[in-house]
Amino acid sequence: MELIEKIILALPSIIIAGIVAYIAYQQYEINRQKLKLDLYDRRFKIYSAAIALVRFANEPFLDERYKDITEKIDNEFTDHLSAAYFLLNREAFNTLEKISQEVRDLASAMESRLSTVEKSNQLQGSNTEECKDLNNDRRKWNSKIESIRQSLSKTRRINSIFLPYLYFRSLYDDHNRTK
């Protein structure tokens, strides 16, 4: 009889402990899923910034706007690149760094082409040898700009480095595999 009384007295404590353990486990699962979702969100922002930068760099605009490209990198992409160092693997970070450098090279090439065209316009009709050299320089810059833009237009490389991080269904699939 005493044993039954002790069991009856201990039963509410055991039930409460079980409920607390269940709630703690659910809190753990919720926090784990929230962390995954937060990481997904941060990585998606980096992805969006990279795509936006590449699209912006590929827009047709005058060489006079080369500063807009460097401002876009400095004002909008540098912070995302810094975050990518911690949120992505080294290969992904290095690819983003390379893209950033290509965009900077594009701005530099546009600035150089603009300078060449301005010098050519100033020498119009004077020294023909110097004009020929400037025209050759302009063609060289045109070729370099086209080459950089072709390289930047390959957004598949951005998509491929982000695929493991932005496969949204994996958030749910990982959750089901643990149960």
mmCIF file with all atom_site columns, C-alpha atoms in Angstrom:
data_model
loop_
_atom_site.group_PDB
_atom_site.id
_atom_site.type_symbol
_atom_site.label_atom_id
_atom_site.label_alt_id
_atom_site.label_comp_id
_atom_site.label_asym_id
_atom_site.label_entity_id
_atom_site.label_seq_id
_atom_site.pdbx_PDB_ins_code
_atom_site.Cartn_x
_atom_site.Cartn_y
_atom_site.Cartn_z
_atom_site.occupancy
_atom_site.B_iso_or_equiv
_atom_site.pdbx_formal_charge
_atom_site.auth_seq_id
_atom_site.auth_comp_id
_atom_site.auth_asym_id
_atom_site.auth_atom_id
_atom_site.pdbx_PDB_model_num
ATOM 1   C CA . MET A 1 1   ? 0.000  0.000  0.000   1.00 0.00 ? 1   MET A CA 1
ATOM 2   C CA . GLU A 1 2   ? 2.809  2.384  0.861   1.00 0.00 ? 2   GLU A CA 1
ATOM 3   C CA . LEU A 1 3   ? 4.473  1.670  -2.465  1.00 0.00 ? 3   LEU A CA 1
ATOM 4   C CA . ILE A 1 4   ? 1.308  2.581  -4.361  1.00 0.00 ? 4   ILE A CA 1
ATOM 5   C CA . GLU A 1 5   ? 1.001  5.834  -2.394  1.00 0.00 ? 5   GLU A CA 1
ATOM 6   C CA . LYS A 1 6   ? 4.627  6.730  -3.184  1.00 0.00 ? 6   LYS A CA 1
ATOM 7   C CA . ILE A 1 7   ? 4.075  5.985  -6.864  1.00 0.00 ? 7   ILE A CA 1
ATOM 8   C CA . ILE A 1 8   ? 0.912  8.102  -6.898  1.00 0.00 ? 8   ILE A CA 1
ATOM 9   C CA . LEU A 1 9   ? 2.758  10.970 -5.196  1.00 0.00 ? 9   LEU A CA 1
ATOM 10  C CA . ALA A 1 10  ? 5.723  10.714 -7.620  1.00 0.00 ? 10  ALA A CA 1
ATOM 11  C CA . LEU A 1 11  ? 3.573  10.358 -10.746 1.00 0.00 ? 11  LEU A CA 1
ATOM 12  C CA . PRO A 1 12  ? 2.805  14.089 -11.215 1.00 0.00 ? 12  PRO A CA 1
ATOM 13  C CA . SER A 1 13  ? 6.524  14.912 -10.947 1.00 0.00 ? 13  SER A CA 1
ATOM 14  C CA . ILE A 1 14  ? 7.376  12.245 -13.519 1.00 0.00 ? 14  ILE A CA 1
ATOM 15  C CA . ILE A 1 15  ? 4.645  13.487 -15.877 1.00 0.00 ? 15  ILE A CA 1
ATOM 16  C CA . ILE A 1 16  ? 5.760  17.105 -15.469 1.00 0.00 ? 16  ILE A CA 1
ATOM 17  C CA . ALA A 1 17  ? 9.393  16.105 -16.097 1.00 0.00 ? 17  ALA A CA 1
ATOM 18  C CA . GLY A 1 18  ? 8.318  14.281 -19.268 1.00 0.00 ? 18  GLY A CA 1
ATOM 19  C CA . ILE A 1 19  ? 6.326  17.291 -20.466 1.00 0.00 ? 19  ILE A CA 1
ATOM 20  C CA . VAL A 1 20  ? 9.258  19.621 -19.739 1.00 0.00 ? 20  VAL A CA 1
ATOM 21  C CA . ALA A 1 21  ? 11.612 17.295 -21.648 1.00 0.00 ? 21  ALA A CA 1
ATOM 22  C CA . TYR A 1 22  ? 9.202  17.208 -24.601 1.00 0.00 ? 22  TYR A CA 1
ATOM 23  C CA . ILE A 1 23  ? 8.890  21.018 -24.611 1.00 0.00 ? 23  ILE A CA 1
ATOM 24  C CA . ALA A 1 24  ? 12.680 21.378 -24.397 1.00 0.00 ? 24  ALA A CA 1
ATOM 25  C CA . TYR A 1 25  ? 13.115 19.041 -27.365 1.00 0.00 ? 25  TYR A CA 1
ATOM 26  C CA . GLN A 1 26  ? 10.539 20.982 -29.378 1.00 0.00 ? 26  GLN A CA 1
ATOM 27  C CA . GLN A 1 27  ? 12.328 24.233 -28.512 1.00 0.00 ? 27  GLN A CA 1
ATOM 28  C CA . TYR A 1 28  ? 15.580 22.675 -29.688 1.00 0.00 ? 28  TYR A CA 1
ATOM 29  C CA . GLU A 1 29  ? 14.002 21.634 -33.015 1.00 0.00 ? 29  GLU A CA 1
ATOM 30  C CA . ILE A 1 30  ? 12.409 25.050 -33.530 1.00 0.00 ? 30  ILE A CA 1
ATOM 31  C CA . ASN A 1 31  ? 15.690 26.841 -32.822 1.00 0.00 ? 31  ASN A CA 1
ATOM 32  C CA . ARG A 1 32  ? 17.567 24.469 -35.131 1.00 0.00 ? 32  ARG A CA 1
ATOM 33  C CA . GLN A 1 33  ? 15.118 25.141 -37.964 1.00 0.00 ? 33  GLN A CA 1
ATOM 34  C CA . LYS A 1 34  ? 15.225 28.888 -37.282 1.00 0.00 ? 34  LYS A CA 1
ATOM 35  C CA . LEU A 1 35  ? 19.019 28.848 -37.484 1.00 0.00 ? 35  LEU A CA 1
ATOM 36  C CA . LYS A 1 36  ? 18.841 27.034 -40.826 1.00 0.00 ? 36  LYS A CA 1
ATOM 37  C CA . LEU A 1 37  ? 16.294 29.528 -42.097 1.00 0.00 ? 37  LEU A CA 1
ATOM 38  C CA . ASP A 1 38  ? 18.381 32.497 -40.905 1.00 0.00 ? 38  ASP A CA 1
ATOM 39  C CA . LEU A 1 39  ? 21.470 31.098 -42.631 1.00 0.00 ? 39  LEU A CA 1
ATOM 40  C CA . TYR A 1 40  ? 19.422 30.501 -45.765 1.00 0.00 ? 40  TYR A CA 1
ATOM 41  C CA . ASP A 1 41  ? 18.177 34.096 -45.665 1.00 0.00 ? 41  ASP A CA 1
ATOM 42  C CA . ARG A 1 42  ? 21.674 35.544 -45.228 1.00 0.00 ? 42  ARG A CA 1
ATOM 43  C CA . ARG A 1 43  ? 23.085 33.396 -48.015 1.00 0.00 ? 43  ARG A CA 1
ATOM 44  C CA . PHE A 1 44  ? 20.204 34.344 -50.300 1.00 0.00 ? 44  PHE A CA 1
ATOM 45  C CA . LYS A 1 45  ? 20.983 38.029 -49.725 1.00 0.00 ? 45  LYS A CA 1
ATOM 46  C CA . ILE A 1 46  ? 24.586 37.405 -50.782 1.00 0.00 ? 46  ILE A CA 1
ATOM 47  C CA . TYR A 1 47  ? 23.358 35.516 -53.849 1.00 0.00 ? 47  TYR A CA 1
ATOM 48  C CA . SER A 1 48  ? 20.949 38.322 -54.760 1.00 0.00 ? 48  SER A CA 1
ATOM 49  C CA . ALA A 1 49  ? 23.687 40.937 -54.369 1.00 0.00 ? 49  ALA A CA 1
ATOM 50  C CA . ALA A 1 50  ? 26.044 38.945 -56.606 1.00 0.00 ? 50  ALA A CA 1
ATOM 51  C CA . ILE A 1 51  ? 23.400 38.524 -59.311 1.00 0.00 ? 51  ILE A CA 1
ATOM 52  C CA . ALA A 1 52  ? 22.473 42.223 -59.068 1.00 0.00 ? 52  ALA A CA 1
ATOM 53  C CA . LEU A 1 53  ? 26.123 43.258 -59.369 1.00 0.00 ? 53  LEU A CA 1
ATOM 54  C CA . VAL A 1 54  ? 26.666 41.107 -62.454 1.00 0.00 ? 54  VAL A CA 1
ATOM 55  C CA . ARG A 1 55  ? 23.465 42.335 -64.076 1.00 0.00 ? 55  ARG A CA 1
ATOM 56  C CA . PHE A 1 56  ? 24.391 45.938 -63.333 1.00 0.00 ? 56  PHE A CA 1
ATOM 57  C CA . ALA A 1 57  ? 27.869 45.466 -64.799 1.00 0.00 ? 57  ALA A CA 1
ATOM 58  C CA . ASN A 1 58  ? 26.370 43.965 -67.958 1.00 0.00 ? 58  ASN A CA 1
ATOM 59  C CA . GLU A 1 59  ? 23.973 46.850 -68.542 1.00 0.00 ? 59  GLU A CA 1
ATOM 60  C CA . PRO A 1 60  ? 24.879 48.939 -71.564 1.00 0.00 ? 60  PRO A CA 1
ATOM 61  C CA . PHE A 1 61  ? 25.849 52.411 -70.391 1.00 0.00 ? 61  PHE A CA 1
ATOM 62  C CA . LEU A 1 62  ? 28.342 55.086 -71.231 1.00 0.00 ? 62  LEU A CA 1
ATOM 63  C CA . ASP A 1 63  ? 31.945 54.883 -70.078 1.00 0.00 ? 63  ASP A CA 1
ATOM 64  C CA . GLU A 1 64  ? 31.386 58.083 -68.089 1.00 0.00 ? 64  GLU A CA 1
ATOM 65  C CA . ARG A 1 65  ? 29.398 55.984 -65.623 1.00 0.00 ? 65  ARG A CA 1
ATOM 66  C CA . TYR A 1 66  ? 32.312 53.713 -64.712 1.00 0.00 ? 66  TYR A CA 1
ATOM 67  C CA . LYS A 1 67  ? 32.283 55.261 -61.231 1.00 0.00 ? 67  LYS A CA 1
ATOM 68  C CA . ASP A 1 68  ? 28.749 53.919 -60.751 1.00 0.00 ? 68  ASP A CA 1
ATOM 69  C CA . ILE A 1 69  ? 30.167 50.408 -60.982 1.00 0.00 ? 69  ILE A CA 1
ATOM 70  C CA . THR A 1 70  ? 32.820 50.964 -58.334 1.00 0.00 ? 70  THR A CA 1
ATOM 71  C CA . GLU A 1 71  ? 30.270 52.711 -56.105 1.00 0.00 ? 71  GLU A CA 1
ATOM 72  C CA . LYS A 1 72  ? 27.932 49.737 -56.455 1.00 0.00 ? 72  LYS A CA 1
ATOM 73  C CA . ILE A 1 73  ? 30.714 47.394 -55.361 1.00 0.00 ? 73  ILE A CA 1
ATOM 74  C CA . ASP A 1 74  ? 31.834 49.628 -52.500 1.00 0.00 ? 74  ASP A CA 1
ATOM 75  C CA . ASN A 1 75  ? 28.359 50.531 -51.241 1.00 0.00 ? 75  ASN A CA 1
ATOM 76  C CA . GLU A 1 76  ? 26.407 47.342 -51.821 1.00 0.00 ? 76  GLU A CA 1
ATOM 77  C CA . PHE A 1 77  ? 28.598 44.332 -52.468 1.00 0.00 ? 77  PHE A CA 1
ATOM 78  C CA . THR A 1 78  ? 31.587 44.637 -50.128 1.00 0.00 ? 78  THR A CA 1
ATOM 79  C CA . ASP A 1 79  ? 29.520 43.935 -46.992 1.00 0.00 ? 79  ASP A CA 1
ATOM 80  C CA . HIS A 1 80  ? 27.980 40.879 -48.635 1.00 0.00 ? 80  HIS A CA 1
ATOM 81  C CA . LEU A 1 81  ? 31.419 39.678 -49.669 1.00 0.00 ? 81  LEU A CA 1
ATOM 82  C CA . SER A 1 82  ? 32.636 40.021 -46.081 1.00 0.00 ? 82  SER A CA 1
ATOM 83  C CA . ALA A 1 83  ? 29.673 37.996 -44.836 1.00 0.00 ? 83  ALA A CA 1
ATOM 84  C CA . ALA A 1 84  ? 30.289 35.364 -47.519 1.00 0.00 ? 84  ALA A CA 1
ATOM 85  C CA . TYR A 1 85  ? 33.679 34.651 -45.974 1.00 0.00 ? 85  TYR A CA 1
ATOM 86  C CA . PHE A 1 86  ? 31.903 33.204 -42.932 1.00 0.00 ? 86  PHE A CA 1
ATOM 87  C CA . LEU A 1 87  ? 28.706 31.845 -44.481 1.00 0.00 ? 87  LEU A CA 1
ATOM 88  C CA . LEU A 1 88  ? 30.038 30.018 -47.551 1.00 0.00 ? 88  LEU A CA 1
ATOM 89  C CA . ASN A 1 89  ? 32.872 27.631 -48.292 1.00 0.00 ? 89  ASN A CA 1
ATOM 90  C CA . ARG A 1 90  ? 36.230 28.878 -49.591 1.00 0.00 ? 90  ARG A CA 1
ATOM 91  C CA . GLU A 1 91  ? 35.470 27.983 -53.215 1.00 0.00 ? 91  GLU A CA 1
ATOM 92  C CA . ALA A 1 92  ? 32.256 30.019 -53.164 1.00 0.00 ? 92  ALA A CA 1
ATOM 93  C CA . PHE A 1 93  ? 33.952 32.945 -51.442 1.00 0.00 ? 93  PHE A CA 1
ATOM 94  C CA . ASN A 1 94  ? 36.848 32.879 -53.925 1.00 0.00 ? 94  ASN A CA 1
ATOM 95  C CA . THR A 1 95  ? 34.411 32.839 -56.850 1.00 0.00 ? 95  THR A CA 1
ATOM 96  C CA . LEU A 1 96  ? 32.577 35.867 -55.458 1.00 0.00 ? 96  LEU A CA 1
ATOM 97  C CA . GLU A 1 97  ? 35.886 37.626 -54.891 1.00 0.00 ? 97  GLU A CA 1
ATOM 98  C CA . LYS A 1 98  ? 36.871 36.877 -58.496 1.00 0.00 ? 98  LYS A CA 1
ATOM 99  C CA . ILE A 1 99  ? 33.553 38.264 -59.758 1.00 0.00 ? 99  ILE A CA 1
ATOM 100 C CA . SER A 1 100 ? 34.071 41.396 -57.688 1.00 0.00 ? 100 SER A CA 1
ATOM 101 C CA . GLN A 1 101 ? 37.551 41.808 -59.160 1.00 0.00 ? 101 GLN A CA 1
ATOM 102 C CA . GLU A 1 102 ? 36.235 41.293 -62.703 1.00 0.00 ? 102 GLU A CA 1
ATOM 103 C CA . VAL A 1 103 ? 33.674 44.040 -62.140 1.00 0.00 ? 103 VAL A CA 1
ATOM 104 C CA . ARG A 1 104 ? 36.407 46.338 -60.816 1.00 0.00 ? 104 ARG A CA 1
ATOM 105 C CA . ASP A 1 105 ? 38.506 45.479 -63.879 1.00 0.00 ? 105 ASP A CA 1
ATOM 106 C CA . LEU A 1 106 ? 35.525 46.351 -66.063 1.00 0.00 ? 106 LEU A CA 1
ATOM 107 C CA . ALA A 1 107 ? 35.227 49.774 -64.433 1.00 0.00 ? 107 ALA A CA 1
ATOM 108 C CA . SER A 1 108 ? 38.963 50.336 -64.829 1.00 0.00 ? 108 SER A CA 1
ATOM 109 C CA . ALA A 1 109 ? 38.855 49.323 -68.501 1.00 0.00 ? 109 ALA A CA 1
ATOM 110 C CA . MET A 1 110 ? 35.906 51.653 -69.098 1.00 0.00 ? 110 MET A CA 1
ATOM 111 C CA . GLU A 1 111 ? 37.823 54.494 -67.458 1.00 0.00 ? 111 GLU A CA 1
ATOM 112 C CA . SER A 1 112 ? 40.877 53.780 -69.617 1.00 0.00 ? 112 SER A CA 1
ATOM 113 C CA . ARG A 1 113 ? 38.795 53.576 -72.782 1.00 0.00 ? 113 ARG A CA 1
ATOM 114 C CA . LEU A 1 114 ? 37.144 56.887 -71.908 1.00 0.00 ? 114 LEU A CA 1
ATOM 115 C CA . SER A 1 115 ? 40.549 58.489 -71.391 1.00 0.00 ? 115 SER A CA 1
ATOM 116 C CA . THR A 1 116 ? 41.763 57.089 -74.720 1.00 0.00 ? 116 THR A CA 1
ATOM 117 C CA . VAL A 1 117 ? 38.707 58.392 -76.572 1.00 0.00 ? 117 VAL A CA 1
ATOM 118 C CA . GLU A 1 118 ? 39.099 61.837 -74.992 1.00 0.00 ? 118 GLU A CA 1
ATOM 119 C CA . LYS A 1 119 ? 42.778 61.998 -76.020 1.00 0.00 ? 119 LYS A CA 1
ATOM 120 C CA . SER A 1 120 ? 41.849 60.839 -79.507 1.00 0.00 ? 120 SER A CA 1
ATOM 121 C CA . ASN A 1 121 ? 39.213 63.574 -79.785 1.00 0.00 ? 121 ASN A CA 1
ATOM 122 C CA . GLN A 1 122 ? 41.735 66.199 -78.707 1.00 0.00 ? 122 GLN A CA 1
ATOM 123 C CA . LEU A 1 123 ? 44.236 65.062 -81.344 1.00 0.00 ? 123 LEU A CA 1
ATOM 124 C CA . GLN A 1 124 ? 41.653 64.864 -84.122 1.00 0.00 ? 124 GLN A CA 1
ATOM 125 C CA . GLY A 1 125 ? 43.358 65.791 -87.364 1.00 0.00 ? 125 GLY A CA 1
ATOM 126 C CA . SER A 1 126 ? 46.802 66.448 -85.907 1.00 0.00 ? 126 SER A CA 1
ATOM 127 C CA . ASN A 1 127 ? 49.449 63.741 -85.475 1.00 0.00 ? 127 ASN A CA 1
ATOM 128 C CA . THR A 1 128 ? 48.194 60.732 -87.424 1.00 0.00 ? 128 THR A CA 1
ATOM 129 C CA . GLU A 1 129 ? 50.669 58.270 -85.889 1.00 0.00 ? 129 GLU A CA 1
ATOM 130 C CA . GLU A 1 130 ? 49.518 59.154 -82.394 1.00 0.00 ? 130 GLU A CA 1
ATOM 131 C CA . CYS A 1 131 ? 45.863 58.895 -83.508 1.00 0.00 ? 131 CYS A CA 1
ATOM 132 C CA . LYS A 1 132 ? 46.536 55.406 -84.859 1.00 0.00 ? 132 LYS A CA 1
ATOM 133 C CA . ASP A 1 133 ? 48.089 54.400 -81.541 1.00 0.00 ? 133 ASP A CA 1
ATOM 134 C CA . LEU A 1 134 ? 45.090 55.751 -79.652 1.00 0.00 ? 134 LEU A CA 1
ATOM 135 C CA . ASN A 1 135 ? 42.697 53.906 -81.983 1.00 0.00 ? 135 ASN A CA 1
ATOM 136 C CA . ASN A 1 136 ? 44.630 50.696 -81.354 1.00 0.00 ? 136 ASN A CA 1
ATOM 137 C CA . ASP A 1 137 ? 44.414 51.354 -77.616 1.00 0.00 ? 137 ASP A CA 1
ATOM 138 C CA . ARG A 1 138 ? 40.670 51.959 -77.913 1.00 0.00 ? 138 ARG A CA 1
ATOM 139 C CA . ARG A 1 139 ? 40.230 48.646 -79.768 1.00 0.00 ? 139 ARG A CA 1
ATOM 140 C CA . LYS A 1 140 ? 42.281 46.919 -77.080 1.00 0.00 ? 140 LYS A CA 1
ATOM 141 C CA . TRP A 1 141 ? 40.024 48.362 -74.359 1.00 0.00 ? 141 TRP A CA 1
ATOM 142 C CA . ASN A 1 142 ? 36.901 47.429 -76.348 1.00 0.00 ? 142 ASN A CA 1
ATOM 143 C CA . SER A 1 143 ? 38.152 43.862 -76.553 1.00 0.00 ? 143 SER A CA 1
ATOM 144 C CA . LYS A 1 144 ? 39.001 43.747 -72.849 1.00 0.00 ? 144 LYS A CA 1
ATOM 145 C CA . ILE A 1 145 ? 35.596 45.145 -71.860 1.00 0.00 ? 145 ILE A CA 1
ATOM 146 C CA . GLU A 1 146 ? 33.822 42.638 -74.094 1.00 0.00 ? 146 GLU A CA 1
ATOM 147 C CA . SER A 1 147 ? 35.900 39.793 -72.654 1.00 0.00 ? 147 SER A CA 1
ATOM 148 C CA . ILE A 1 148 ? 35.093 40.799 -69.070 1.00 0.00 ? 148 ILE A CA 1
ATOM 149 C CA . ARG A 1 149 ? 31.393 41.153 -69.849 1.00 0.00 ? 149 ARG A CA 1
ATOM 150 C CA . GLN A 1 150 ? 31.323 37.702 -71.443 1.00 0.00 ? 150 GLN A CA 1
ATOM 151 C CA . SER A 1 151 ? 32.968 36.237 -68.374 1.00 0.00 ? 151 SER A CA 1
ATOM 152 C CA . LEU A 1 152 ? 30.505 38.021 -66.091 1.00 0.00 ? 152 LEU A CA 1
ATOM 153 C CA . SER A 1 153 ? 27.510 36.891 -68.132 1.00 0.00 ? 153 SER A CA 1
ATOM 154 C CA . LYS A 1 154 ? 28.108 33.303 -67.033 1.00 0.00 ? 154 LYS A CA 1
ATOM 155 C CA . THR A 1 155 ? 25.705 33.442 -64.095 1.00 0.00 ? 155 THR A CA 1
ATOM 156 C CA . ARG A 1 156 ? 25.697 29.664 -64.014 1.00 0.00 ? 156 ARG A CA 1
ATOM 157 C CA . ARG A 1 157 ? 28.856 29.790 -61.931 1.00 0.00 ? 157 ARG A CA 1
ATOM 158 C CA . ILE A 1 158 ? 27.037 31.907 -59.339 1.00 0.00 ? 158 ILE A CA 1
ATOM 159 C CA . ASN A 1 159 ? 24.088 29.536 -59.382 1.00 0.00 ? 159 ASN A CA 1
ATOM 160 C CA . SER A 1 160 ? 26.326 26.488 -59.049 1.00 0.00 ? 160 SER A CA 1
ATOM 161 C CA . ILE A 1 161 ? 28.231 27.779 -56.017 1.00 0.00 ? 161 ILE A CA 1
ATOM 162 C CA . PHE A 1 162 ? 25.006 28.713 -54.235 1.00 0.00 ? 162 PHE A CA 1
ATOM 163 C CA . LEU A 1 163 ? 23.015 25.583 -55.091 1.00 0.00 ? 163 LEU A CA 1
ATOM 164 C CA . PRO A 1 164 ? 24.061 23.617 -51.980 1.00 0.00 ? 164 PRO A CA 1
ATOM 165 C CA . TYR A 1 165 ? 23.150 26.586 -49.776 1.00 0.00 ? 165 TYR A CA 1
ATOM 166 C CA . LEU A 1 166 ? 19.916 27.699 -51.393 1.00 0.00 ? 166 LEU A CA 1
ATOM 167 C CA . TYR A 1 167 ? 18.129 24.425 -51.983 1.00 0.00 ? 167 TYR A CA 1
ATOM 168 C CA . PHE A 1 168 ? 15.149 25.405 -49.845 1.00 0.00 ? 168 PHE A CA 1
ATOM 169 C CA . ARG A 1 169 ? 13.636 21.950 -49.727 1.00 0.00 ? 169 ARG A CA 1
ATOM 170 C CA . SER A 1 170 ? 16.725 20.699 -47.894 1.00 0.00 ? 170 SER A CA 1
ATOM 171 C CA . LEU A 1 171 ? 15.613 22.683 -44.844 1.00 0.00 ? 171 LEU A CA 1
ATOM 172 C CA . TYR A 1 172 ? 12.536 20.511 -44.617 1.00 0.00 ? 172 TYR A CA 1
ATOM 173 C CA . ASP A 1 173 ? 14.221 17.289 -45.769 1.00 0.00 ? 173 ASP A CA 1
ATOM 174 C CA . ASP A 1 174 ? 16.920 17.492 -43.079 1.00 0.00 ? 174 ASP A CA 1
ATOM 175 C CA . HIS A 1 175 ? 14.203 17.915 -40.491 1.00 0.00 ? 175 HIS A CA 1
ATOM 176 C CA . ASN A 1 176 ? 12.411 14.753 -41.641 1.00 0.00 ? 176 ASN A CA 1
ATOM 177 C CA . ARG A 1 177 ? 15.614 12.688 -41.774 1.00 0.00 ? 177 ARG A CA 1
ATOM 178 C CA . THR A 1 178 ? 16.335 13.320 -38.088 1.00 0.00 ? 178 THR A CA 1
ATOM 179 C CA . LYS A 1 179 ? 12.989 11.989 -36.924 1.00 0.00 ? 179 LYS A CA 1
#
